[in-house]
XYZ file of C-alpha atoms in Angstrom:
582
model
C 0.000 0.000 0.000
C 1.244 3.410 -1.251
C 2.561 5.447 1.474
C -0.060 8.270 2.955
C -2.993 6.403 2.171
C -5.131 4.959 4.682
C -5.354 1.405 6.131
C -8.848 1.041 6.799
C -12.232 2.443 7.075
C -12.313 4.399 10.081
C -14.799 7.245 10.326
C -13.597 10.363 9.309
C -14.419 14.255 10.558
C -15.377 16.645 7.720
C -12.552 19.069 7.599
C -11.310 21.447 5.225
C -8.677 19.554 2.706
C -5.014 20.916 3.486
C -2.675 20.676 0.584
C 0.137 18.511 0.256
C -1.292 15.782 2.571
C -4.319 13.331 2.675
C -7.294 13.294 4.421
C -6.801 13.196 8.531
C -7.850 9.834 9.640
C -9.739 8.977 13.039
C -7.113 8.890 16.076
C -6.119 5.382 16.807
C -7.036 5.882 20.769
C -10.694 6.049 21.904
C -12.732 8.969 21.670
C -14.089 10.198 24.876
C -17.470 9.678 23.359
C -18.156 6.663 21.951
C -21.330 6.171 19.233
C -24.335 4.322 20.639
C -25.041 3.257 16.887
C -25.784 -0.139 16.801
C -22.912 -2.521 16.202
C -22.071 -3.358 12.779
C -22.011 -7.640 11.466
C -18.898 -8.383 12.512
C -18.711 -11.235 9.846
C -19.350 -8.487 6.661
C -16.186 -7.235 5.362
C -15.578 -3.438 4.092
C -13.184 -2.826 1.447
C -11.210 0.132 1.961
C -11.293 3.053 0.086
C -8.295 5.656 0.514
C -8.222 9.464 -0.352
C -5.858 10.220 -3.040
C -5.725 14.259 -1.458
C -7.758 15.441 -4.461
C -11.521 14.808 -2.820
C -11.282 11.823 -4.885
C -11.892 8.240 -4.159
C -8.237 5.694 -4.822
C -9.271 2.383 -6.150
C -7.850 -0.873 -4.038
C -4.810 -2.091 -4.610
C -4.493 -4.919 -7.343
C -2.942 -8.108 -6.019
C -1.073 -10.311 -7.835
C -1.570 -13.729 -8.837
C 0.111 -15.888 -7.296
C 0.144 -14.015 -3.567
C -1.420 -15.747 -1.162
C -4.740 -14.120 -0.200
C -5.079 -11.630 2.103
C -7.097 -12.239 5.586
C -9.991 -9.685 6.020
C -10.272 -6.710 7.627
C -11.218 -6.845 11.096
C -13.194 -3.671 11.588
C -14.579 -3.353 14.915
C -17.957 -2.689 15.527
C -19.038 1.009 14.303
C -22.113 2.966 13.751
C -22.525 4.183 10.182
C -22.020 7.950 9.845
C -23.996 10.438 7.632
C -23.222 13.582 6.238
C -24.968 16.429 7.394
C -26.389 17.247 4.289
C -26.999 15.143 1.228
C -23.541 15.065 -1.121
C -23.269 17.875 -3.809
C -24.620 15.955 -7.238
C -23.022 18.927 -9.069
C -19.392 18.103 -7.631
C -18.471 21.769 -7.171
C -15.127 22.616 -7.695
C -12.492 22.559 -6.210
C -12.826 20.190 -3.711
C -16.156 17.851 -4.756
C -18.191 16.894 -2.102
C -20.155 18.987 0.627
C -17.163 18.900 2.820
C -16.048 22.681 2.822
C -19.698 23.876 2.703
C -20.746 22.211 5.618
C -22.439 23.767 8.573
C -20.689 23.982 11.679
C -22.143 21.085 14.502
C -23.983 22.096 16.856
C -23.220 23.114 20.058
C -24.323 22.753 23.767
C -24.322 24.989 26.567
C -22.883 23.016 29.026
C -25.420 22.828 32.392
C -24.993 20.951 35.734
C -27.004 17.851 36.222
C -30.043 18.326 38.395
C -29.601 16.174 41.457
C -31.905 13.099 41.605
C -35.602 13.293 41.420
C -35.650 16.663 40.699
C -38.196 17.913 37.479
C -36.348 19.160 34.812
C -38.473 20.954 32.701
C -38.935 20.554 28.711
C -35.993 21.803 26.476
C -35.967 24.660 24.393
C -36.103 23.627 20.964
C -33.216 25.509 19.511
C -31.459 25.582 15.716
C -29.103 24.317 14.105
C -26.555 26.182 12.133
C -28.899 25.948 9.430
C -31.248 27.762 11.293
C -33.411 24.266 11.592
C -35.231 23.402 14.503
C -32.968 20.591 16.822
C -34.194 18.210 19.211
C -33.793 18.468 22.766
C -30.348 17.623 23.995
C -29.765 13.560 24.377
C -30.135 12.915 28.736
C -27.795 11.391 30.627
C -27.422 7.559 29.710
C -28.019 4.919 32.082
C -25.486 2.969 33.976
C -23.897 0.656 32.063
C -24.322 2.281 28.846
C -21.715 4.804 26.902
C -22.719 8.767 26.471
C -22.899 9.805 23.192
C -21.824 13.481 22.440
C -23.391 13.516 18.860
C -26.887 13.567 17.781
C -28.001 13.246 13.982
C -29.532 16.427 12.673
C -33.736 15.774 11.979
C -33.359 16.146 8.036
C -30.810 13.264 7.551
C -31.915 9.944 8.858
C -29.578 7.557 9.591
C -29.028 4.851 7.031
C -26.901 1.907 7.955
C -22.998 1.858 5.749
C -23.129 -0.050 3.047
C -19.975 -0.428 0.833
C -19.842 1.413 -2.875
C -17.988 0.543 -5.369
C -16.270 4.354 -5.572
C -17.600 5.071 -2.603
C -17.313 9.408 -1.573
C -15.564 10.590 1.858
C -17.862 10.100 4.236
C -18.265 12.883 6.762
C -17.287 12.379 10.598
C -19.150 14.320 13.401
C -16.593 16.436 15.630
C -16.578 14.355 18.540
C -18.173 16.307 21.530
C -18.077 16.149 25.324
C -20.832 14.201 27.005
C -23.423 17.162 27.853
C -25.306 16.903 31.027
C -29.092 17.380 31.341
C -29.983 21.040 31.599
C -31.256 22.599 34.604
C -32.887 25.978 35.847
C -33.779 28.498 33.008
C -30.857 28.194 30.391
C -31.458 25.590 27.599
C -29.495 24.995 24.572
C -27.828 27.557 23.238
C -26.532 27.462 19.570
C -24.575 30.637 18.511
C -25.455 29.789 14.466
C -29.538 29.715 15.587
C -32.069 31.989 14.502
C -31.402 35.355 16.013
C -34.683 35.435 17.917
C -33.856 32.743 19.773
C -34.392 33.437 23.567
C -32.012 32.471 25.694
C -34.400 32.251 28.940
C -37.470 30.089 29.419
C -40.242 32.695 28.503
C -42.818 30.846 30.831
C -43.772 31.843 34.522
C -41.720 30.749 36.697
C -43.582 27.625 39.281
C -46.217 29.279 41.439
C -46.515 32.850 39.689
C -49.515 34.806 40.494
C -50.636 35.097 36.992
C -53.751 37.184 38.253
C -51.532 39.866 39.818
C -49.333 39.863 36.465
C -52.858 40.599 34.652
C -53.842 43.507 36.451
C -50.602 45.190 36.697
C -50.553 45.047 32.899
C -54.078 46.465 32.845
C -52.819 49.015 35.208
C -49.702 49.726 32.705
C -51.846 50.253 29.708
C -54.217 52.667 31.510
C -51.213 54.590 32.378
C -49.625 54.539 28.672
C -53.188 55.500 27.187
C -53.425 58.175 29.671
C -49.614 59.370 28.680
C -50.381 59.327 25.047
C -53.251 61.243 25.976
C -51.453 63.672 27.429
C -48.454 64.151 25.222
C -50.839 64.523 22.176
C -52.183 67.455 23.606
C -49.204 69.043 25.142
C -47.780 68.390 21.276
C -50.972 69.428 19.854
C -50.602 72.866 21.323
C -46.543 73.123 20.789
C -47.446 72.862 17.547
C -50.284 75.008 16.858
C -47.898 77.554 18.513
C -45.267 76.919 15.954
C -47.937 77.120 12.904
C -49.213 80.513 13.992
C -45.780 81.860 14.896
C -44.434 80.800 11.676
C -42.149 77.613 12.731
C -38.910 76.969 14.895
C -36.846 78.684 12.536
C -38.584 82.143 11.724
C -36.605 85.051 12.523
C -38.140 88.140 14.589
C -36.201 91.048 15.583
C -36.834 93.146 18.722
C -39.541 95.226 17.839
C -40.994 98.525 20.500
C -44.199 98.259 21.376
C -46.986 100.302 19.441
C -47.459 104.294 21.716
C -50.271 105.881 22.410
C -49.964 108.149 19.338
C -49.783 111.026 21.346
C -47.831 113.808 20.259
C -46.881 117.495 21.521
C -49.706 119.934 19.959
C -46.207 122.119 18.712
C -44.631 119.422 17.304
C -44.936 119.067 13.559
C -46.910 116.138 13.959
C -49.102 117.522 16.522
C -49.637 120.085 13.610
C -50.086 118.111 11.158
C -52.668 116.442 12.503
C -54.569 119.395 13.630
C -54.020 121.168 10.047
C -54.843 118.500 7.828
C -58.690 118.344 7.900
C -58.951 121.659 6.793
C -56.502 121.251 4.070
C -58.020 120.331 0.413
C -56.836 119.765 -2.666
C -58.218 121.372 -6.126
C -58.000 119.754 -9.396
C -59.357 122.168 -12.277
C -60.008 121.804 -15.717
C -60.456 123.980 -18.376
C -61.135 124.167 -21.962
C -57.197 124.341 -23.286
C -55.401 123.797 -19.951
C -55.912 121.993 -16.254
C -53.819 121.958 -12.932
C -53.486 120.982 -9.373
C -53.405 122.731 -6.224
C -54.073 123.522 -2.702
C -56.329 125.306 -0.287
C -57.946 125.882 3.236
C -61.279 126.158 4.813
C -61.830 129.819 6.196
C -65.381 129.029 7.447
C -68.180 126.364 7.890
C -70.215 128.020 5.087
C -67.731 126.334 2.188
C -65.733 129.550 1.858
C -61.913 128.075 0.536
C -59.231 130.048 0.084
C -56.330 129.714 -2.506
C -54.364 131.297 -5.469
C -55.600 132.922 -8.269
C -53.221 131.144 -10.433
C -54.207 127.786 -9.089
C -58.227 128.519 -11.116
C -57.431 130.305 -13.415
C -57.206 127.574 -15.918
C -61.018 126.648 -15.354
C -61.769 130.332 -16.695
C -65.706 130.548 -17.974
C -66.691 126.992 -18.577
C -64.447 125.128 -16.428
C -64.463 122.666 -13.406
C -63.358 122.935 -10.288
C -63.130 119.562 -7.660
C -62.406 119.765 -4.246
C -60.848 117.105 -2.087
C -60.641 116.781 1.506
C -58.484 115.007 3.102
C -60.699 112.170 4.702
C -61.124 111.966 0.540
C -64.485 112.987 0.211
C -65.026 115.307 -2.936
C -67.303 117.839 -3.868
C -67.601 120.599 -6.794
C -66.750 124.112 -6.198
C -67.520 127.304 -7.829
C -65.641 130.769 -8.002
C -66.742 133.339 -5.533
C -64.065 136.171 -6.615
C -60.455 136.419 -7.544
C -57.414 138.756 -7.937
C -54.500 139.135 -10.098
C -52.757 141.905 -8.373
C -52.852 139.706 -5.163
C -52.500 135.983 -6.635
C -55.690 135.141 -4.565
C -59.390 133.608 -5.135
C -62.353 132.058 -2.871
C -63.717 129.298 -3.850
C -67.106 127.376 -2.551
C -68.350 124.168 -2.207
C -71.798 123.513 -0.917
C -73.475 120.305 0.500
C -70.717 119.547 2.446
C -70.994 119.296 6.177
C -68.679 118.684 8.925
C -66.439 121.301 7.514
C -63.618 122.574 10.020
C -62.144 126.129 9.768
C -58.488 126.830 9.951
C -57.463 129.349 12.266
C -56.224 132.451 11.299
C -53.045 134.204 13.070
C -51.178 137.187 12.749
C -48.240 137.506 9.983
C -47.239 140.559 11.854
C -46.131 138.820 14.925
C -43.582 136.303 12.295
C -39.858 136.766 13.077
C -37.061 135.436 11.510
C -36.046 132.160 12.584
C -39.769 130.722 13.509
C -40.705 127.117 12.676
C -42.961 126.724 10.281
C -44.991 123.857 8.566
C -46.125 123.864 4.896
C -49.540 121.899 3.750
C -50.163 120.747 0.616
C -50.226 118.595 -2.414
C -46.761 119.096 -4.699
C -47.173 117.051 -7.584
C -50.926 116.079 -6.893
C -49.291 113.996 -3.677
C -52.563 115.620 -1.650
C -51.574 115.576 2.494
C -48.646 116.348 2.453
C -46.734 117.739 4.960
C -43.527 119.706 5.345
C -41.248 121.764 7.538
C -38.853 124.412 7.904
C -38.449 127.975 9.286
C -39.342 131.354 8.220
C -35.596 132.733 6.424
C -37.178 136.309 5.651
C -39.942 138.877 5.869
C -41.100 141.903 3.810
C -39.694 140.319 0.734
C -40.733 142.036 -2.615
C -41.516 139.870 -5.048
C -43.380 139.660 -8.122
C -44.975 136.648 -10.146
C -46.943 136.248 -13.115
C -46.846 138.095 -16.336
C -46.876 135.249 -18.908
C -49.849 137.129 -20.832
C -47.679 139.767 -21.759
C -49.693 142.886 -20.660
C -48.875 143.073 -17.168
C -52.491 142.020 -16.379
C -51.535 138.984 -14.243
C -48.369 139.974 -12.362
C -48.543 139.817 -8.865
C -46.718 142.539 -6.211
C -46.332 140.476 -2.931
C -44.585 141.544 0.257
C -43.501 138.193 1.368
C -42.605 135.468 4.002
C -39.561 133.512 2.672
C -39.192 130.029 3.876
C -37.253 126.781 3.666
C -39.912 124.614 4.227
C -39.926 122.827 0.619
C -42.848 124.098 -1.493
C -43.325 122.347 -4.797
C -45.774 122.809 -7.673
C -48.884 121.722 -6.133
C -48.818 123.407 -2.831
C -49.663 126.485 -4.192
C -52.916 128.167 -1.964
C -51.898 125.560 0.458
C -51.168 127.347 4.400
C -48.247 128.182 5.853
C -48.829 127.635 9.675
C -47.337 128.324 12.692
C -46.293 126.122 15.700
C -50.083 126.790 17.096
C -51.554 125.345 13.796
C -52.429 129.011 12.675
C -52.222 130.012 9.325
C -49.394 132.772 8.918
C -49.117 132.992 5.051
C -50.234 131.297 1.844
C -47.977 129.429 -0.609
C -48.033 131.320 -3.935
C -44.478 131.175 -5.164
C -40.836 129.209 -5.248
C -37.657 130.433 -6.599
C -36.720 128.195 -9.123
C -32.643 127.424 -9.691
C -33.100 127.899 -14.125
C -36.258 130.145 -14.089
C -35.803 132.972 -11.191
C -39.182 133.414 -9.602
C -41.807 130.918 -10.879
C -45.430 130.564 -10.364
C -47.459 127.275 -10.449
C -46.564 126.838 -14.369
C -42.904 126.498 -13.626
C -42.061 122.721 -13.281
C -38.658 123.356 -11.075
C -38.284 121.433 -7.416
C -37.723 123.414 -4.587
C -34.325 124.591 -3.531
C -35.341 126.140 0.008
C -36.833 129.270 -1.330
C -40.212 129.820 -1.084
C -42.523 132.485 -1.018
C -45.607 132.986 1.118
C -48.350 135.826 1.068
C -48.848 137.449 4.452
C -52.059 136.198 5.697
C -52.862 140.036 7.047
C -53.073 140.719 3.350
C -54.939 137.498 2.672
C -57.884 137.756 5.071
C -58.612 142.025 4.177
C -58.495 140.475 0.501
C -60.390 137.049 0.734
C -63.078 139.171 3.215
C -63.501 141.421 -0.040
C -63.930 138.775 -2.736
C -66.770 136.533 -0.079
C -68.477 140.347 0.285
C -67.985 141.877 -3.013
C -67.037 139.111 -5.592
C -64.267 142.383 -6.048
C -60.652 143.099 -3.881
C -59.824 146.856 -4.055
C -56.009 148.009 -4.388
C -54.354 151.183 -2.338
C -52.583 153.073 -4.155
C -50.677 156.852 -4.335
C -52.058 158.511 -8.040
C -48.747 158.070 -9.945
C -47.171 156.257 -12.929
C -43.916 154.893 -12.652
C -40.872 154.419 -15.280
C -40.120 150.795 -14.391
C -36.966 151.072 -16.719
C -35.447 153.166 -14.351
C -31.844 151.102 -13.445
C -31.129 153.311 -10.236
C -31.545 153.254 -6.720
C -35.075 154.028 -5.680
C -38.267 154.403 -7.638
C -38.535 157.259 -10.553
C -41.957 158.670 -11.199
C -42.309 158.900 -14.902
C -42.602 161.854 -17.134
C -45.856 160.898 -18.430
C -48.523 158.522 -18.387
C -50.602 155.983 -19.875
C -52.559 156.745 -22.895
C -50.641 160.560 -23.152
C -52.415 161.050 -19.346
C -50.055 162.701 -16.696
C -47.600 160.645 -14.724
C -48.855 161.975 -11.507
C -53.170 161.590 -11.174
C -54.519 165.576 -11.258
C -56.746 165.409 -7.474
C -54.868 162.105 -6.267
C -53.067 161.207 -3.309
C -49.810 161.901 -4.739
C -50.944 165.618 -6.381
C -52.307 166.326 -3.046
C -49.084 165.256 -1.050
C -47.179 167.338 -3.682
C -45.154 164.547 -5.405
C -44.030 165.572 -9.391
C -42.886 163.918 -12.447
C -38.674 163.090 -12.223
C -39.141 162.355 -8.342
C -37.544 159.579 -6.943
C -38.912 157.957 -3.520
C -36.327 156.377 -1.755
C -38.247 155.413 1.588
C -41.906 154.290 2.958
C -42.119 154.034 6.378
C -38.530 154.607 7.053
C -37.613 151.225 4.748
C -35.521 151.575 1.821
C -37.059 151.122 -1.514
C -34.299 150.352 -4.289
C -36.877 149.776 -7.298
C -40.400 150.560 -8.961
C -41.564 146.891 -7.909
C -40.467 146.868 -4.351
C -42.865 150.446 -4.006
C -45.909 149.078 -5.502
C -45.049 145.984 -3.400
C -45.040 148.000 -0.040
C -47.911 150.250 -1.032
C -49.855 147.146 -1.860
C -49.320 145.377 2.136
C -51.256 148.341 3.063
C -55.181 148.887 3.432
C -56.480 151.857 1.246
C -57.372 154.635 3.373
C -53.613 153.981 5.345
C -51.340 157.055 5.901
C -47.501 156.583 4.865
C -44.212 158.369 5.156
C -42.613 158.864 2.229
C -38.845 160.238 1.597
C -38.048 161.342 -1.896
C -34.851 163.039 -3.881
C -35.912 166.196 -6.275
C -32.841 168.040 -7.433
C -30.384 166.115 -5.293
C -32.431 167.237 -2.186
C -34.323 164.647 0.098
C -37.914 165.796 0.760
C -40.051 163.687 3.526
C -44.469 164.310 2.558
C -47.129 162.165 4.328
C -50.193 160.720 2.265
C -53.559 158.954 2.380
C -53.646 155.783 0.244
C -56.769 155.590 -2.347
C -58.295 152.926 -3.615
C -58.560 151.437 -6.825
C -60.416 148.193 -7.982
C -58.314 145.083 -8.601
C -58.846 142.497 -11.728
């Protein structure tokens, strides 16, 4: 027999093949464990079949002739052995048979043996490494009889050996230690079972009050119920909070808390607020042209007053709407206007509820006073600005775009900063008591010089205001007469006269005489070629700035005038007359 090859058929261990050498045979001392198999015929023979290292059955040995025959095997008495699984029919390479994929035997927790007469109660049924159900561990054999340490797995019955002609390696348990009977609450344990296998017996335990168990789990689902209960509407109202407040994540800044609104009656809100009912806005329309502006409410019969140049574009036919500022409308009509002044009254009717702004005294305006202007620039009605009164007595003149002379207006001013616009024209000019001091009428524009309402220029901090003294004499003439009347001294100026003071002319309109025969300058003894320097004591450096000054006076006034004749200075008192405006 070749050397390496094996002598006889002892049982064999499924192992993984190592190269170079054959197939490890059984060991030739006893196992610790013997097989309880029954005992094979010891009269049948078994021819041996040897390994050749490859997973491949060697054929016997061929004897020759004329040897003598060899005496039979004496195998002793052995249980055949089955493989744990049936052999692979496929032979998959590289080694053949089942051997390398075979699943690892199972394995016992080892348990002490219950003493005698004690009850042991029924095994767990545990798993295999296959994850099949095993029986319950083998119990302790009875005197006289050997221990086995393997039991065949459920799926393979046992079969008894029978030889093959080319028979395949048989597979060998792994011989185990004898396992005593377990006790107490571990069972098997096999580490390749299914991984719900409990590893505790999940019954009672002997004389458990199973009643008391039952109503301490009734008493735990109450309480869980009751906790869900709970928790849903604790979470419930967390997150109706979060829904309304916009989520967990919104971002809100600091914000004060909304005031009383109550402001100082001086302030310019405080003003504002006490101005602005009486404070309406006029949008006219006429036949060739249309325009915006402002005005105020002298009294609760509908009596407005604004500019002349702010109507003028209805003319004859036109249309005149008023708007107030809680934006209620109504249609007005033209009660009288002036030219010479830059003012007209307007009235609305059917309108109740209407609140008169109070009047002050212009007089009483220094330098330096805050002021707030009213009105609608750019047809942006309510609107409200501020700034301080920058001059008085300031001559100015507006109009004249017919040509004649017809619509120029003489005003002794109040200059402000308070931004006026086109739009706020006839809107008030009111003092820190919310009294009107002046009327808007006029800006100085930066690429026109003095404007009226027709110039389209934005306000660079010059603006013009009439006097309300001079507004309310005139507005109380055009409510009583429809008509404003003019003061003035009975003379004709030459308004091309370049030097310092104003020249009375040579000679008249229409051929008449430069000074009026019987009027208040004939009768104060003023003559052609005189030059008044002075009324009232205040310098006079043009023909405009006299008829301005003349003009902030009431007909019927007495003035002081100084004069040059012949390089002499002459002082004569007069008594304004009247004339009637246009």
């Amino acid at each position: 027999m070749e050397d390496g090859k094996s002598t006889g058929p002892k049982a064999k261990w499924w192992s993984r093949p190592t190269p170079g050498r054959t197939t490890r045979t059984a060991p030739d001392e006893p196992s610790p464990v013997e097989d309880t198999a029954p005992a094979a015929d010891p009269t049948a023979t078994v021819t041996a079949v040897a390994d050749d290292g490859e997973g491949r059955a060697a054929a016997p040995e061929a004897q020759p002739a004329d040897a003598p025959p060899r005496p039979p095997a004496v195998v002793p008495p052995a249980r055949p052995m089955t493989p744990l699984h049936e052999p692979d029919q496929y032979s998959t390479p590289p080694y053949g048979g089942p051997g390398p994929w075979a699943p690892a035997p199972p394995v016992q927790r080892p348990v002490p043996t219950p003493a005698h007469g004690t009850p042991v109660p029924p095994q767990y049924a545990g798993t295999n490494g296959a994850g099949i159900p095993a029986p319950p561990a083998p119990t302790a054999p009875a005197p006289g009889q050997p221990a086995t340490g393997f039991t065949p797995p459920p799926h393979a019955p046992q079969q008894p050996h029978q030889p093959q002609p080319q028979p395949q390696p048989q597979p060998q348990a792994q011989p185990q230690p004898q396992s005593p009977a377990p006790s107490g609450q571990w069972l098997q344990y096999d580490p390749w079972g299914a991984p719900r296998q409990p590893l505790t017996n999940p019954g009672p335990p002997l004389g458990a009050d199973t009643g008391r168990r039952k109503s301490r789990r009734g008493s735990l689902l109450i309480g869980a119920v009751l906790l869900a209960l709970v928790a849903g509407g604790i979470g419930g109202g967390i997150g109706a909070y979060i829904e309304r407040n916009g989520g967990l994540t919104r971002v809100e800044l600091p914000q004060t808390g909304r005031s009383a609104g109550g402001r100082a009656p001086d302030s310019v809100a405080g003003i504002a607020a006490s101005a602005l009912p009486s404070v309406v806005t006029l949008h006219v329309t006429g036949a060739t042209e249309s325009g915006t502006g402002t005005g105020f409410v002298l009294d609760r019969s509908g009596h407005i007053l604004t500019n002349n140049h702010v109507v003028a574009p209805a003319g004859r036919g036109g249309e005149i709407t008023v708007t107030f500022s809680g934006g209620e409308t109504a249609r007005g009509e033209v009660v009288g206007k002036d030219s010479g002044y830059d003012l007209a009254v307007v009235k609305v009717t059917g309108v109740s509820g209407l609140k008169p702004l109070p009047l002050g005294n212009s007089d009483n305006v220094q330098v330096g006073d805050p002021v707030v202007a009213i009105g609608a620039p750019f047809d942006l009605s309510n609107t409200v600005t501020s700034g301080i009164i920058s001059a008085k007595d300031r001559p100015i003149t507006a109009g004249g775009e017919k040509g004649d002379g017809s619509d120029i207006s003489y005003v002794d001013a109040l200059q402000t900063d308070a931004p006026i616009n086109p739009g706020n024209s006839g809107g008030p000019l009111v003092d820190t008591d919310a009294h009107v001091i002046g009327i808007n009428s006029a800006i100085r524009a930066a690429d026109s010089g003095a404007s009226e309402e027709g110039g389209q220029a934005g306000s660079i901090g010059l603006g013009f205001a009439i006097p309300i003294n001079q507004g309310k004499r005139v507005a109380e003439e055009l409510i009583n007469t429809g008509k404003a009347t003019h003061p003035v001294i009975g003379v004709t100026l030459d308004m091309k006269y370049t030097g310092d003071g104003a020249r009375v002319g040579s000679k008249g309109a229409a051929g008449k005489p430069a000074v009026t025969p019987g009027g208040p300058g004939a009768k104060a003894g003023i003559r052609p070629g005189d030059v008044i320097t002075e009324v009232d004591g205040r310098r006079v450096h043009s023909g405009e700035e006299l008829i301005v000054k003349i003009r902030a006076h009431r007909p019927g006034d007495q003035l002081d005038l100084t004069l040059t004749r012949g390089g002499k200075d002459l002082s004569i008192s007069l008594t304004l007359g009247s004339a009637s405006g246009t």
